[in-house]
Each structure stands twice: as C-alpha cells, then as structure tokens.
Amino acid sequence: MLIPLHQLAIQHNEPDFNVCHDGQAFVTWRVWIARVRAQTAVLKSRTEQRWLLVNENPLDFAVLFFALLHANKQVIIPANGLPGTLSQLAGVYDAIVTESLPTHLDDDSNALSALDVDAISIVLYTSGSTGMPKAVPKRLRQLEAELDVLEALWGSSIGQSTVIATVPHHHIYGLLFRILWPLAARRVFDTVTCSHPDDIAVRIAMFDHTVLISSPSQLARLPELATLTTLKSLPRMMFSSGGALSALAATQLSQALGRAPTEVLGSTETGGIAWRCQTDTDAWTMLPGIHLQVEASALPSQPILHSPFLFDEQVVLMDDLIECLPNQTFRLCGRADKVVKVEQKRLSLTELEQVLMKHACIAHVAALVVTTRRENVAVVAVLSTSGREMLLRDGRNALIKALRQYLTPYYESVLLPRYWRFVEAFPMNSVGKVTHAQMMALFDNVTAKATVESEADSEVGRKHATA
C-alpha cells in the first residue's frame, strides 16, 4: 500500500529503512527525512515564493522537492537546466536552487506536518507547440492519483525491486516513476543515471531485484549488450515512455529477456494515458479512469482526453491521432502537431525553426524528424545572403558547425540537428504547396547505416556527411 505523498514526511517509517542508493551506499530514511527537515527550515526563512528547482542528482532533487513543498513554496521544474531554457523562464521564478542550502546543525529537529493536496505548488515547464516553454501546473492530488493507478497495475509484479533508470527526473515520467513512486511504495531508487547500455548491466548486477525505467532510444540498444542475458537476475519489469518503442526493438527484447517492456503513453500535460506490452499486442490499453472522446465519423480521430490526472478536471485535446478499438484500446496513427520526442526528449519543431530564423545565415527553415535506427532531427534551410557567402567562403561543414554552436545554449546535444540540407528554395508540389513528403524526400539517402557516421557531429569527432 502506498504512502500518500502529502503524508510521506510524517509517516512513522522504520528509521533505518533504505530510501535510495547514492552510487556508493544506501541512504536511510533517518538521513533522508533529516535533510528534508533541515532544508525546509532554511527555506521557510526565505521570502522568495517561486523557486526554480534545477538539480541533476535524484536524491538531492527529492530532498529539495519535498522541502520546498513543506516550506509552502511553489516548485517550478524546467525541462532542463540549459542557459537558453532558463533565460526563457526569466520572470516566472523568484529564486533558483541548484544544490542543498546551508543549514544549522539543529535544523533537522523541525517537525513537519501533512501537505495540502489541493495547493497549487508544482509547475512543470515543457515545450509548447507555439515554441515557448509551456507551464503545466500540478496538484499533489493528481500526482497521488496517478501513483495509485501505477501501483494497482504493476506493484505486485515489481515487489520490492530497486528502481534503476536511464531517464532524468525533471519531467513527469522520471519524476513519477523514478522518485515519487519508489518513495511512496518504500522501494529503493538508484541515484545513478545509466547513460550507456553497459551502465545498465552494472547497476542491475548490484541489486538482488530491479525494475528498469527507460526510454525507447535506450531500450533499442539493449539487445546489442551481450552481457545482459548472462546476468543472474534480469529486471522484473522494464518501463518505457517518451515515444513508441519500435516493433523490432520490442521483439528483440522479448526474445532476449522473455518479455517486451511495458510502454506508457503520456505527456507532462496529460499524465499517463495508456499502456501496452508488444509481447501481447501493438494496441494501447487506457489506464483506469481514462476516457477518450472521439468524433464518431472521423478516422483516425484527434481525441479529447478526460483524466483524473489533469489539473482541476480540465479536458485536453490530444496531439495524437488514434483509431479506437474494442475494450478500451486504441492504436496510434501519428501526430497532429509539431511537437515530437527525440531520444525521449520533447522537442517543439516550431520553436527550433523560430530560433534558427533569428540566425543571420538563415532566410527560411523547416525542421523535421528522420527515422533511421532511431529518431534524429533534420533541417532544411534556405540561406540568406550572409549564409550563402559563408557557405562559399568557409564550406558546408563550417556553416553546420556554426549553426550547431548557435543552438547549443538552447538544446541538449541529442536535440541538435544531425542532418542538414541547404536548398535554393523549398520543394513544392503542382499546386505550389510545400509538403512533408517532399521535405522527407531530401533525406532519402539517409538509411540505417547513415547513423554510424552522423553529420556535423563535432562532439564525437565524426566526419561530416555530404548532401
């Protein structure tokens, strides 16, 4: 049975119960709650109300998250801590906390009380379809409701497994699955973020039983890890979110590990919507309490979502197109907007286009996603006079490098465009319209083998491809 988040800090837990593993040793409840109390005391003494929480360590993040709530502060969680992202959020926060604040020795003696589940205290920011970060408010009541559903569906299968992860914790999936669910269920969570498949094998081997919180991009690489199938204890479950896992990857994982991962469909705005395991079916099953309202005459449809995980019982027009099936199931049929998931990171193609349009070398630009072994960002650009001069003077590789450097303050490396096409004009069809198919045709020579050598990938020293 879960401990409600609003009562988490006042429950009488065994003081030596392990909360997490910090990469070196287990951290007990006694230590964790003492840190929460100490940070709460110092935050209560501060007058700032809106706090931007940016911390890459899951343990420190969890301490500061609950300390801010208990200090009656508003928690604001950005999509990442990049300078460009933070500059876009200027004005929405009064203070920023990136590490534990200095405290007095006796601060950990401060008693905590239950939290107000209906207080507006948490705001996550994510890329919106308009190109600017979008504020998504959350109440503890919605978060608790979603955790209850997760535990009811999969708690008995997971048992007391240690939670290991490849995904960060500053978006709704990582926040729920990696930190809040383990805390509420008294499961140990590992603070090490596995950046490579080999890291996953090492972390799995450290614990008796594990559950893996991951993404399609990471899981697609797991079948290449020969040592995975030789481990004494495989994960009891693997979760994936941030996009659909390919049928090929699901099949390979099922063959290697006995069962495909459990995929969870959702977003920061919507919370969880549905799940599937491709061992059984390619269709998605709605989570308990979810209702999708569709136009009976439309196929596929852009549904209206009714969910207990939405703020103040709002409804949301989903960005996905679906085909409804019997028994609360459906199939995905593509997107209706220009927000995509790349390497589990959310990206507004509209925003990327807007940022690039501000560069002196760009006259017109279109961003899209090219799928090879995994999804990659691609750009088609019409150069300005300055851009054409630079291309002739310095060459294509230098121009791409300059454009990528320009984008670096705004985007994480996996979201930087990998493929570039510079054209005199956008291709048009017979009626003078630019179509997605014609844009994609510019990248027909990009095959699965092309990912071995990515274009303009200066970070890993690969050669530039030529168009």
Coordinates of C-alpha atoms in Angstrom, one line a residue:
M1 CA 0.0 0.0 0.0
L2 CA 1.3 3.4 -1.0
I3 CA 2.1 6.2 1.5
P4 CA 0.2 9.3 0.2
L5 CA 2.7 12.0 -0.9
H6 CA 1.1 14.6 1.4
Q7 CA 1.8 12.3 4.4
L8 CA 5.2 11.0 3.3
A9 CA 7.2 13.0 5.7
I10 CA 5.0 12.4 8.8
Q11 CA 4.6 8.6 8.4
H12 CA 6.4 6.6 11.1
N13 CA 8.8 4.7 8.9
E14 CA 11.5 2.5 10.3
P15 CA 14.4 4.9 10.7
D16 CA 16.9 2.5 9.1
F17 CA 14.7 1.8 6.1
N18 CA 16.7 2.3 2.9
V19 CA 15.3 5.1 0.7
C20 CA 17.9 5.1 -2.1
H21 CA 21.4 4.1 -3.2
D22 CA 23.6 7.1 -3.9
G23 CA 26.1 5.3 -6.0
Q24 CA 28.3 4.4 -3.1
A25 CA 26.0 3.3 -0.3
F26 CA 22.4 3.1 0.8
V27 CA 20.8 6.2 2.3
T28 CA 18.3 5.5 5.1
W29 CA 15.0 7.1 5.9
R30 CA 16.5 8.7 9.0
V31 CA 19.1 10.5 6.9
W32 CA 16.7 11.5 4.1
I33 CA 14.0 12.9 6.4
A34 CA 16.6 14.8 8.4
R35 CA 17.8 16.5 5.3
V36 CA 14.2 17.4 4.3
R37 CA 13.6 18.9 7.7
A38 CA 16.8 20.9 7.6
Q39 CA 16.2 22.3 4.1
T40 CA 12.6 23.1 5.0
A41 CA 13.7 25.2 7.9
V42 CA 16.1 27.3 5.9
L43 CA 13.6 27.7 3.0
K44 CA 10.9 28.9 5.4
S45 CA 13.2 31.7 6.5
R46 CA 13.4 32.9 2.8
T47 CA 10.9 35.4 1.5
E48 CA 11.0 34.2 -2.1
Q49 CA 7.9 32.3 -3.1
R50 CA 8.5 30.8 -6.6
W51 CA 11.5 28.5 -6.7
L52 CA 13.1 27.1 -9.8
L53 CA 14.4 23.6 -8.9
V54 CA 17.4 22.5 -11.0
N55 CA 19.4 19.6 -9.7
E56 CA 20.7 16.6 -11.6
N57 CA 21.1 14.3 -8.6
P58 CA 17.8 12.4 -7.8
L59 CA 18.5 12.2 -4.1
D60 CA 19.2 16.0 -3.7
F61 CA 16.3 16.7 -6.0
A62 CA 13.9 14.6 -3.9
V63 CA 15.1 16.4 -0.7
L64 CA 14.7 19.8 -2.2
F65 CA 11.3 19.0 -3.8
F66 CA 9.7 18.0 -0.6
A67 CA 11.5 20.7 1.4
L68 CA 10.0 23.4 -0.9
L69 CA 6.6 21.9 -0.6
H70 CA 6.8 21.8 3.2
A71 CA 8.1 25.4 3.2
N72 CA 4.9 26.4 1.3
K73 CA 6.9 27.4 -1.7
Q74 CA 5.9 26.9 -5.4
V75 CA 8.1 24.3 -7.1
I76 CA 9.0 25.2 -10.7
I77 CA 10.7 22.4 -12.7
P78 CA 12.2 23.3 -16.1
A79 CA 12.7 20.8 -18.8
N80 CA 16.4 21.2 -18.4
G81 CA 19.0 23.5 -16.9
L82 CA 20.5 24.9 -20.1
P83 CA 21.1 28.7 -20.1
G84 CA 18.8 29.2 -23.0
T85 CA 15.9 27.4 -21.3
L86 CA 16.5 29.4 -18.0
S87 CA 16.6 32.7 -19.9
Q88 CA 13.2 31.9 -21.4
L89 CA 11.8 31.4 -17.9
A90 CA 13.1 34.6 -16.6
G91 CA 10.3 36.3 -14.7
V92 CA 8.4 33.2 -13.7
Y93 CA 10.6 32.5 -10.6
D94 CA 11.9 34.5 -7.7
A95 CA 14.9 32.2 -6.8
I96 CA 16.7 29.2 -8.1
V97 CA 18.0 26.3 -6.1
T98 CA 20.6 24.0 -7.7
E99 CA 22.0 22.4 -4.5
S100 CA 21.3 22.0 -0.8
L101 CA 21.2 25.3 1.0
P102 CA 23.5 25.9 4.1
T103 CA 21.7 24.9 7.3
H104 CA 22.2 25.0 11.0
L105 CA 23.1 21.8 12.9
D106 CA 19.8 21.7 14.8
D107 CA 17.6 22.4 11.7
D108 CA 16.8 18.7 11.3
S109 CA 14.8 18.7 14.6
N110 CA 12.0 20.7 13.0
A111 CA 8.7 18.8 12.8
L112 CA 6.8 18.6 9.6
S113 CA 3.1 18.5 9.0
A114 CA 0.9 17.0 6.3
L115 CA 0.9 18.8 3.0
D116 CA -2.2 20.3 1.4
V117 CA -3.1 18.1 -1.6
D118 CA -5.1 20.8 -3.3
A119 CA -2.5 23.6 -3.0
I120 CA -1.1 24.9 -6.3
S121 CA 2.5 24.2 -5.6
I122 CA 4.1 22.4 -8.6
V123 CA 4.6 23.7 -12.1
L124 CA 6.5 21.8 -14.8
Y125 CA 7.6 23.5 -17.9
T126 CA 7.7 21.8 -21.3
S127 CA 8.0 22.8 -24.9
G128 CA 4.7 24.0 -26.3
S129 CA 3.5 23.8 -29.9
T130 CA 3.9 27.6 -30.1
G131 CA 7.6 27.4 -29.5
M132 CA 7.7 28.8 -26.0
P133 CA 8.0 26.8 -22.8
K134 CA 4.5 25.9 -21.5
A135 CA 3.6 25.9 -17.8
V136 CA 1.8 22.8 -16.6
P137 CA 0.5 23.1 -13.1
K138 CA 0.1 20.0 -10.9
R139 CA -1.5 19.4 -7.6
L140 CA -0.4 16.6 -5.2
R141 CA -3.9 15.2 -5.6
Q142 CA -3.3 14.5 -9.3
L143 CA 0.2 13.0 -8.7
E144 CA -1.1 10.8 -5.9
A145 CA -4.0 9.6 -8.1
E146 CA -1.6 8.6 -10.9
L147 CA 0.7 6.8 -8.4
D148 CA -2.3 4.8 -7.1
V149 CA -3.0 3.6 -10.6
L150 CA 0.6 2.6 -11.3
E151 CA 0.8 0.6 -8.0
A152 CA -2.5 -1.1 -8.7
L153 CA -1.4 -2.2 -12.2
W154 CA 2.2 -3.2 -11.5
G155 CA 3.0 -3.0 -7.8
S156 CA 2.7 -6.7 -7.2
S157 CA 4.9 -7.6 -10.2
I158 CA 7.6 -5.2 -9.1
G159 CA 7.6 -6.2 -5.4
Q160 CA 10.5 -4.6 -3.6
S161 CA 12.7 -4.2 -6.6
T162 CA 15.3 -1.5 -6.7
V163 CA 14.4 1.2 -9.3
I164 CA 17.2 1.9 -11.8
A165 CA 16.9 4.4 -14.6
T166 CA 18.3 5.7 -17.8
V167 CA 16.0 8.8 -17.8
P168 CA 16.3 12.1 -15.9
H169 CA 13.8 13.1 -13.2
H170 CA 12.9 16.6 -14.3
H171 CA 9.9 15.6 -16.4
I172 CA 6.7 13.9 -15.4
Y173 CA 7.8 10.4 -16.4
G174 CA 11.0 10.4 -14.5
L175 CA 9.6 12.4 -11.6
L176 CA 6.8 9.8 -11.1
F177 CA 8.5 6.5 -11.9
R178 CA 12.0 7.2 -10.6
I179 CA 11.4 9.3 -7.5
L180 CA 7.8 9.7 -6.3
W181 CA 6.5 6.1 -6.9
P182 CA 9.5 4.5 -5.2
L183 CA 9.2 6.8 -2.2
A184 CA 5.5 6.2 -1.8
A185 CA 6.0 2.4 -2.1
R186 CA 9.1 2.3 0.1
R187 CA 11.2 0.9 -2.8
V188 CA 14.8 1.8 -3.1
F189 CA 15.7 4.0 -6.0
D190 CA 19.2 4.2 -7.5
T191 CA 20.6 7.7 -8.0
V192 CA 22.9 6.7 -10.8
T193 CA 21.6 7.6 -14.3
C194 CA 22.6 5.0 -16.7
S195 CA 23.9 6.8 -19.8
H196 CA 25.0 3.7 -21.7
P197 CA 23.8 0.1 -22.0
D198 CA 26.9 -1.2 -20.2
D199 CA 25.9 1.1 -17.2
I200 CA 22.5 -0.7 -17.0
A201 CA 24.2 -4.1 -16.7
V202 CA 26.5 -2.9 -14.0
R203 CA 23.6 -1.4 -12.0
I204 CA 21.4 -4.5 -12.4
A205 CA 24.2 -6.7 -11.1
M206 CA 24.5 -4.6 -8.0
F207 CA 21.0 -5.4 -6.6
D208 CA 19.0 -8.6 -6.0
H209 CA 15.9 -7.5 -7.9
T210 CA 15.4 -4.5 -10.1
V211 CA 12.9 -2.6 -12.3
L212 CA 14.3 -0.5 -15.2
I213 CA 12.8 2.9 -16.0
S214 CA 14.0 3.7 -19.5
S215 CA 13.1 5.1 -22.9
P216 CA 12.7 3.8 -26.5
S217 CA 16.2 5.1 -27.5
Q218 CA 18.0 3.3 -24.7
L219 CA 16.0 0.1 -24.9
A220 CA 16.6 -0.2 -28.6
R221 CA 20.3 -0.5 -27.9
L222 CA 19.9 -3.2 -25.2
P223 CA 19.8 -6.2 -27.5
E224 CA 23.4 -5.3 -28.5
L225 CA 24.5 -5.8 -24.9
A226 CA 25.7 -9.4 -24.9
T227 CA 26.3 -9.4 -21.1
L228 CA 22.6 -8.6 -20.4
T229 CA 21.4 -12.1 -21.0
T230 CA 24.2 -13.6 -18.8
L231 CA 23.1 -11.7 -15.7
K232 CA 21.9 -13.8 -12.8
S233 CA 18.9 -11.6 -12.2
L234 CA 17.2 -9.7 -15.0
P235 CA 14.8 -6.8 -14.3
R236 CA 11.4 -7.9 -13.1
M237 CA 9.9 -5.2 -15.3
M238 CA 11.1 -2.7 -17.8
F239 CA 9.1 0.5 -18.4
S240 CA 9.5 2.7 -21.4
S241 CA 8.0 6.2 -22.2
G242 CA 8.7 9.2 -24.2
G243 CA 7.6 7.7 -27.5
A244 CA 6.6 4.4 -29.0
L245 CA 9.1 1.5 -28.9
S246 CA 9.6 0.1 -32.4
A247 CA 8.2 -3.4 -33.1
L248 CA 11.7 -4.6 -34.0
A249 CA 13.2 -3.5 -30.6
A250 CA 10.2 -4.9 -28.7
T251 CA 10.7 -8.3 -30.5
Q252 CA 14.4 -8.4 -29.9
L253 CA 14.0 -7.6 -26.2
S254 CA 11.2 -10.1 -25.9
Q255 CA 13.5 -12.8 -27.4
A256 CA 16.4 -11.8 -25.2
L257 CA 14.6 -11.3 -21.9
G258 CA 11.4 -13.2 -22.2
R259 CA 9.0 -10.2 -22.4
A260 CA 8.8 -6.9 -24.1
P261 CA 8.9 -3.7 -22.0
T262 CA 5.8 -2.1 -20.6
E263 CA 5.3 1.1 -22.6
V264 CA 3.4 4.0 -21.0
L265 CA 1.9 6.7 -23.2
G266 CA 1.5 10.2 -21.8
S267 CA 3.0 13.6 -21.5
T268 CA 3.6 16.3 -19.0
E269 CA 0.2 17.9 -19.8
T270 CA -1.8 14.8 -19.8
G271 CA -0.1 12.5 -17.3
G272 CA -0.4 8.8 -18.1
I273 CA -3.0 7.8 -20.7
A274 CA -2.4 4.2 -21.7
W275 CA 0.0 1.3 -21.7
R276 CA 0.9 -1.7 -23.8
C277 CA 3.3 -4.6 -23.9
Q278 CA 4.1 -5.6 -27.5
T279 CA 4.6 -9.2 -26.5
D280 CA 0.8 -9.3 -26.4
T281 CA -0.4 -6.6 -28.8
D282 CA 0.5 -3.4 -30.6
A283 CA -2.6 -1.7 -29.3
W284 CA -2.7 0.6 -26.3
T285 CA -4.9 0.0 -23.3
M286 CA -6.3 3.0 -21.4
L287 CA -5.3 3.4 -17.8
P288 CA -8.1 3.1 -15.3
G289 CA -10.1 6.3 -15.1
I290 CA -9.1 7.5 -18.6
H291 CA -11.8 8.3 -21.2
L292 CA -11.0 9.4 -24.8
Q293 CA -13.8 11.3 -26.5
V294 CA -13.7 11.0 -30.3
E295 CA -15.7 12.1 -33.3
A296 CA -17.7 9.0 -34.5
S297 CA -17.3 10.0 -38.1
A298 CA -13.6 10.7 -38.0
L299 CA -11.0 8.0 -38.7
P300 CA -8.4 8.4 -37.4
S301 CA -9.5 10.9 -34.7
Q302 CA -7.9 13.5 -32.5
P303 CA -9.4 12.7 -29.2
I304 CA -10.4 14.8 -26.2
L305 CA -8.9 13.4 -23.0
H306 CA -10.8 13.2 -19.8
S307 CA -8.5 12.1 -17.0
P308 CA -8.2 12.3 -13.2
F309 CA -4.6 13.3 -13.7
L310 CA -5.5 16.6 -15.3
F311 CA -5.3 19.9 -13.4
D312 CA -8.7 20.9 -11.9
E313 CA -10.7 18.4 -14.0
Q314 CA -9.8 20.1 -17.3
V315 CA -10.0 18.3 -20.6
V316 CA -7.2 18.2 -23.2
L317 CA -7.3 17.9 -26.9
M318 CA -4.6 15.3 -27.5
D319 CA -1.9 15.8 -30.1
D320 CA -2.1 12.2 -31.2
L321 CA -4.4 10.7 -33.8
I322 CA -5.9 7.4 -32.8
E323 CA -8.0 4.6 -34.1
C324 CA -10.5 3.3 -31.5
L325 CA -10.7 -0.4 -30.8
P326 CA -12.8 -2.6 -28.5
N327 CA -12.3 -3.0 -24.8
Q328 CA -10.8 0.5 -24.0
T329 CA -7.9 0.0 -26.5
F330 CA -6.7 2.0 -29.5
R331 CA -3.9 2.4 -32.0
L332 CA -1.8 5.5 -32.6
C333 CA -1.9 7.0 -36.1
G334 CA 0.6 9.8 -35.9
R335 CA 0.7 13.3 -34.6
A336 CA -1.5 16.3 -35.2
D337 CA 1.1 18.9 -34.1
K338 CA 4.8 19.7 -34.4
V339 CA 5.9 18.5 -31.0
V340 CA 8.0 15.4 -31.2
K341 CA 10.0 13.1 -29.0
V342 CA 13.7 12.5 -29.8
E343 CA 15.8 10.3 -27.6
Q344 CA 12.9 10.6 -25.1
K345 CA 13.4 14.4 -25.1
R346 CA 10.5 16.5 -26.1
L347 CA 11.2 19.0 -28.9
S348 CA 9.0 21.7 -30.5
L349 CA 9.9 21.8 -34.1
T350 CA 8.2 25.1 -34.3
E351 CA 10.4 26.5 -31.6
L352 CA 13.6 25.1 -33.3
E353 CA 12.5 26.8 -36.5
Q354 CA 11.9 30.1 -34.7
V355 CA 15.3 30.0 -33.0
L356 CA 17.1 29.2 -36.3
M357 CA 15.2 32.0 -38.1
K358 CA 17.0 34.5 -35.8
H359 CA 20.4 33.5 -37.1
A360 CA 21.9 35.8 -39.7
C361 CA 22.6 32.9 -42.1
I362 CA 19.1 31.6 -42.3
A363 CA 16.3 33.0 -44.6
H364 CA 13.8 30.2 -44.3
V365 CA 13.9 26.9 -42.4
A366 CA 11.9 23.8 -41.8
A367 CA 12.6 21.2 -39.1
L368 CA 11.5 17.6 -39.2
V369 CA 12.4 14.2 -37.8
V370 CA 14.2 11.5 -39.8
T371 CA 13.9 7.9 -38.5
T372 CA 16.8 5.5 -39.1
R373 CA 17.8 3.2 -36.3
R374 CA 16.5 5.9 -34.0
E375 CA 14.9 9.3 -34.5
N376 CA 17.1 12.3 -35.5
V377 CA 16.4 15.9 -36.0
A378 CA 16.9 17.2 -39.6
V379 CA 16.8 20.7 -41.0
V380 CA 16.0 22.0 -44.5
A381 CA 17.2 25.6 -44.9
V382 CA 17.2 28.4 -47.4
L383 CA 20.3 30.5 -46.7
S384 CA 20.3 34.3 -46.5
T385 CA 22.9 36.4 -48.4
S386 CA 25.2 36.1 -45.4
G387 CA 24.6 32.4 -45.2
R388 CA 25.4 31.8 -48.9
E389 CA 28.6 33.9 -48.5
M390 CA 29.7 31.8 -45.6
L391 CA 28.9 28.6 -47.4
L392 CA 31.1 29.7 -50.4
R393 CA 33.9 31.1 -48.2
D394 CA 34.2 28.6 -45.4
G395 CA 32.4 25.4 -46.6
R396 CA 29.4 23.4 -45.6
N397 CA 31.0 21.8 -42.5
A398 CA 32.0 25.1 -41.0
L399 CA 28.5 26.5 -41.6
I400 CA 26.9 23.5 -39.9
K401 CA 29.3 23.7 -37.0
A402 CA 28.4 27.4 -36.5
L403 CA 24.7 26.7 -36.6
R404 CA 25.0 23.9 -34.1
Q405 CA 27.1 26.1 -31.8
Y406 CA 24.4 28.7 -32.0
L407 CA 21.8 26.2 -30.9
T408 CA 23.8 24.7 -28.1
P409 CA 22.7 27.1 -25.4
Y410 CA 19.0 26.3 -26.2
Y411 CA 19.1 22.5 -26.7
E412 CA 20.6 19.4 -25.3
S413 CA 23.0 17.6 -27.6
V414 CA 20.6 14.9 -28.6
L415 CA 18.2 17.5 -29.9
L416 CA 20.7 19.3 -32.1
P417 CA 20.0 18.7 -35.8
R418 CA 22.0 15.8 -37.2
Y419 CA 21.1 16.1 -40.8
W420 CA 21.2 19.4 -42.8
R421 CA 20.0 20.2 -46.4
F422 CA 20.7 23.7 -47.8
V423 CA 18.4 24.4 -50.8
E424 CA 17.7 27.3 -53.1
A425 CA 14.0 27.1 -52.4
F426 CA 11.7 24.6 -50.6
P427 CA 10.3 21.9 -52.9
M428 CA 6.7 22.4 -53.9
N429 CA 4.0 20.3 -55.4
S430 CA 2.0 21.1 -58.6
V431 CA -0.3 23.5 -56.7
G432 CA 2.5 25.4 -55.1
K433 CA 2.4 23.8 -51.7
V434 CA 5.3 22.6 -49.6
T435 CA 4.6 19.0 -48.5
H436 CA 6.1 17.0 -45.7
A437 CA 6.7 14.1 -48.1
Q438 CA 8.8 16.3 -50.4
M439 CA 10.8 17.6 -47.5
M440 CA 11.4 14.0 -46.3
A441 CA 12.5 13.0 -49.8
L442 CA 15.5 15.3 -49.4
F443 CA 16.8 12.7 -46.9
D444 CA 16.2 9.6 -48.9
N445 CA 19.9 8.8 -48.8
V446 CA 19.8 8.7 -45.0
T447 CA 19.5 5.0 -44.2
A448 CA 20.0 2.9 -41.1
K449 CA 23.7 2.7 -41.9
A450 CA 23.9 6.5 -42.0
T451 CA 23.7 6.7 -38.3
V452 CA 27.1 5.2 -38.0
E453 CA 28.6 8.5 -39.2
S454 CA 26.3 11.4 -38.2
E455 CA 26.5 14.7 -40.0
A456 CA 28.1 17.7 -38.2
D457 CA 28.6 15.7 -35.0
S458 CA 31.7 17.5 -33.8
E459 CA 31.2 16.3 -30.2
V460 CA 32.3 12.8 -31.1
G461 CA 34.7 13.7 -33.9
R462 CA 32.7 12.1 -36.7
K463 CA 33.1 13.2 -40.3
H464 CA 30.5 15.4 -41.9
A465 CA 28.3 13.8 -44.4
T466 CA 27.6 15.5 -47.7
A467 CA 24.3 16.0 -49.3

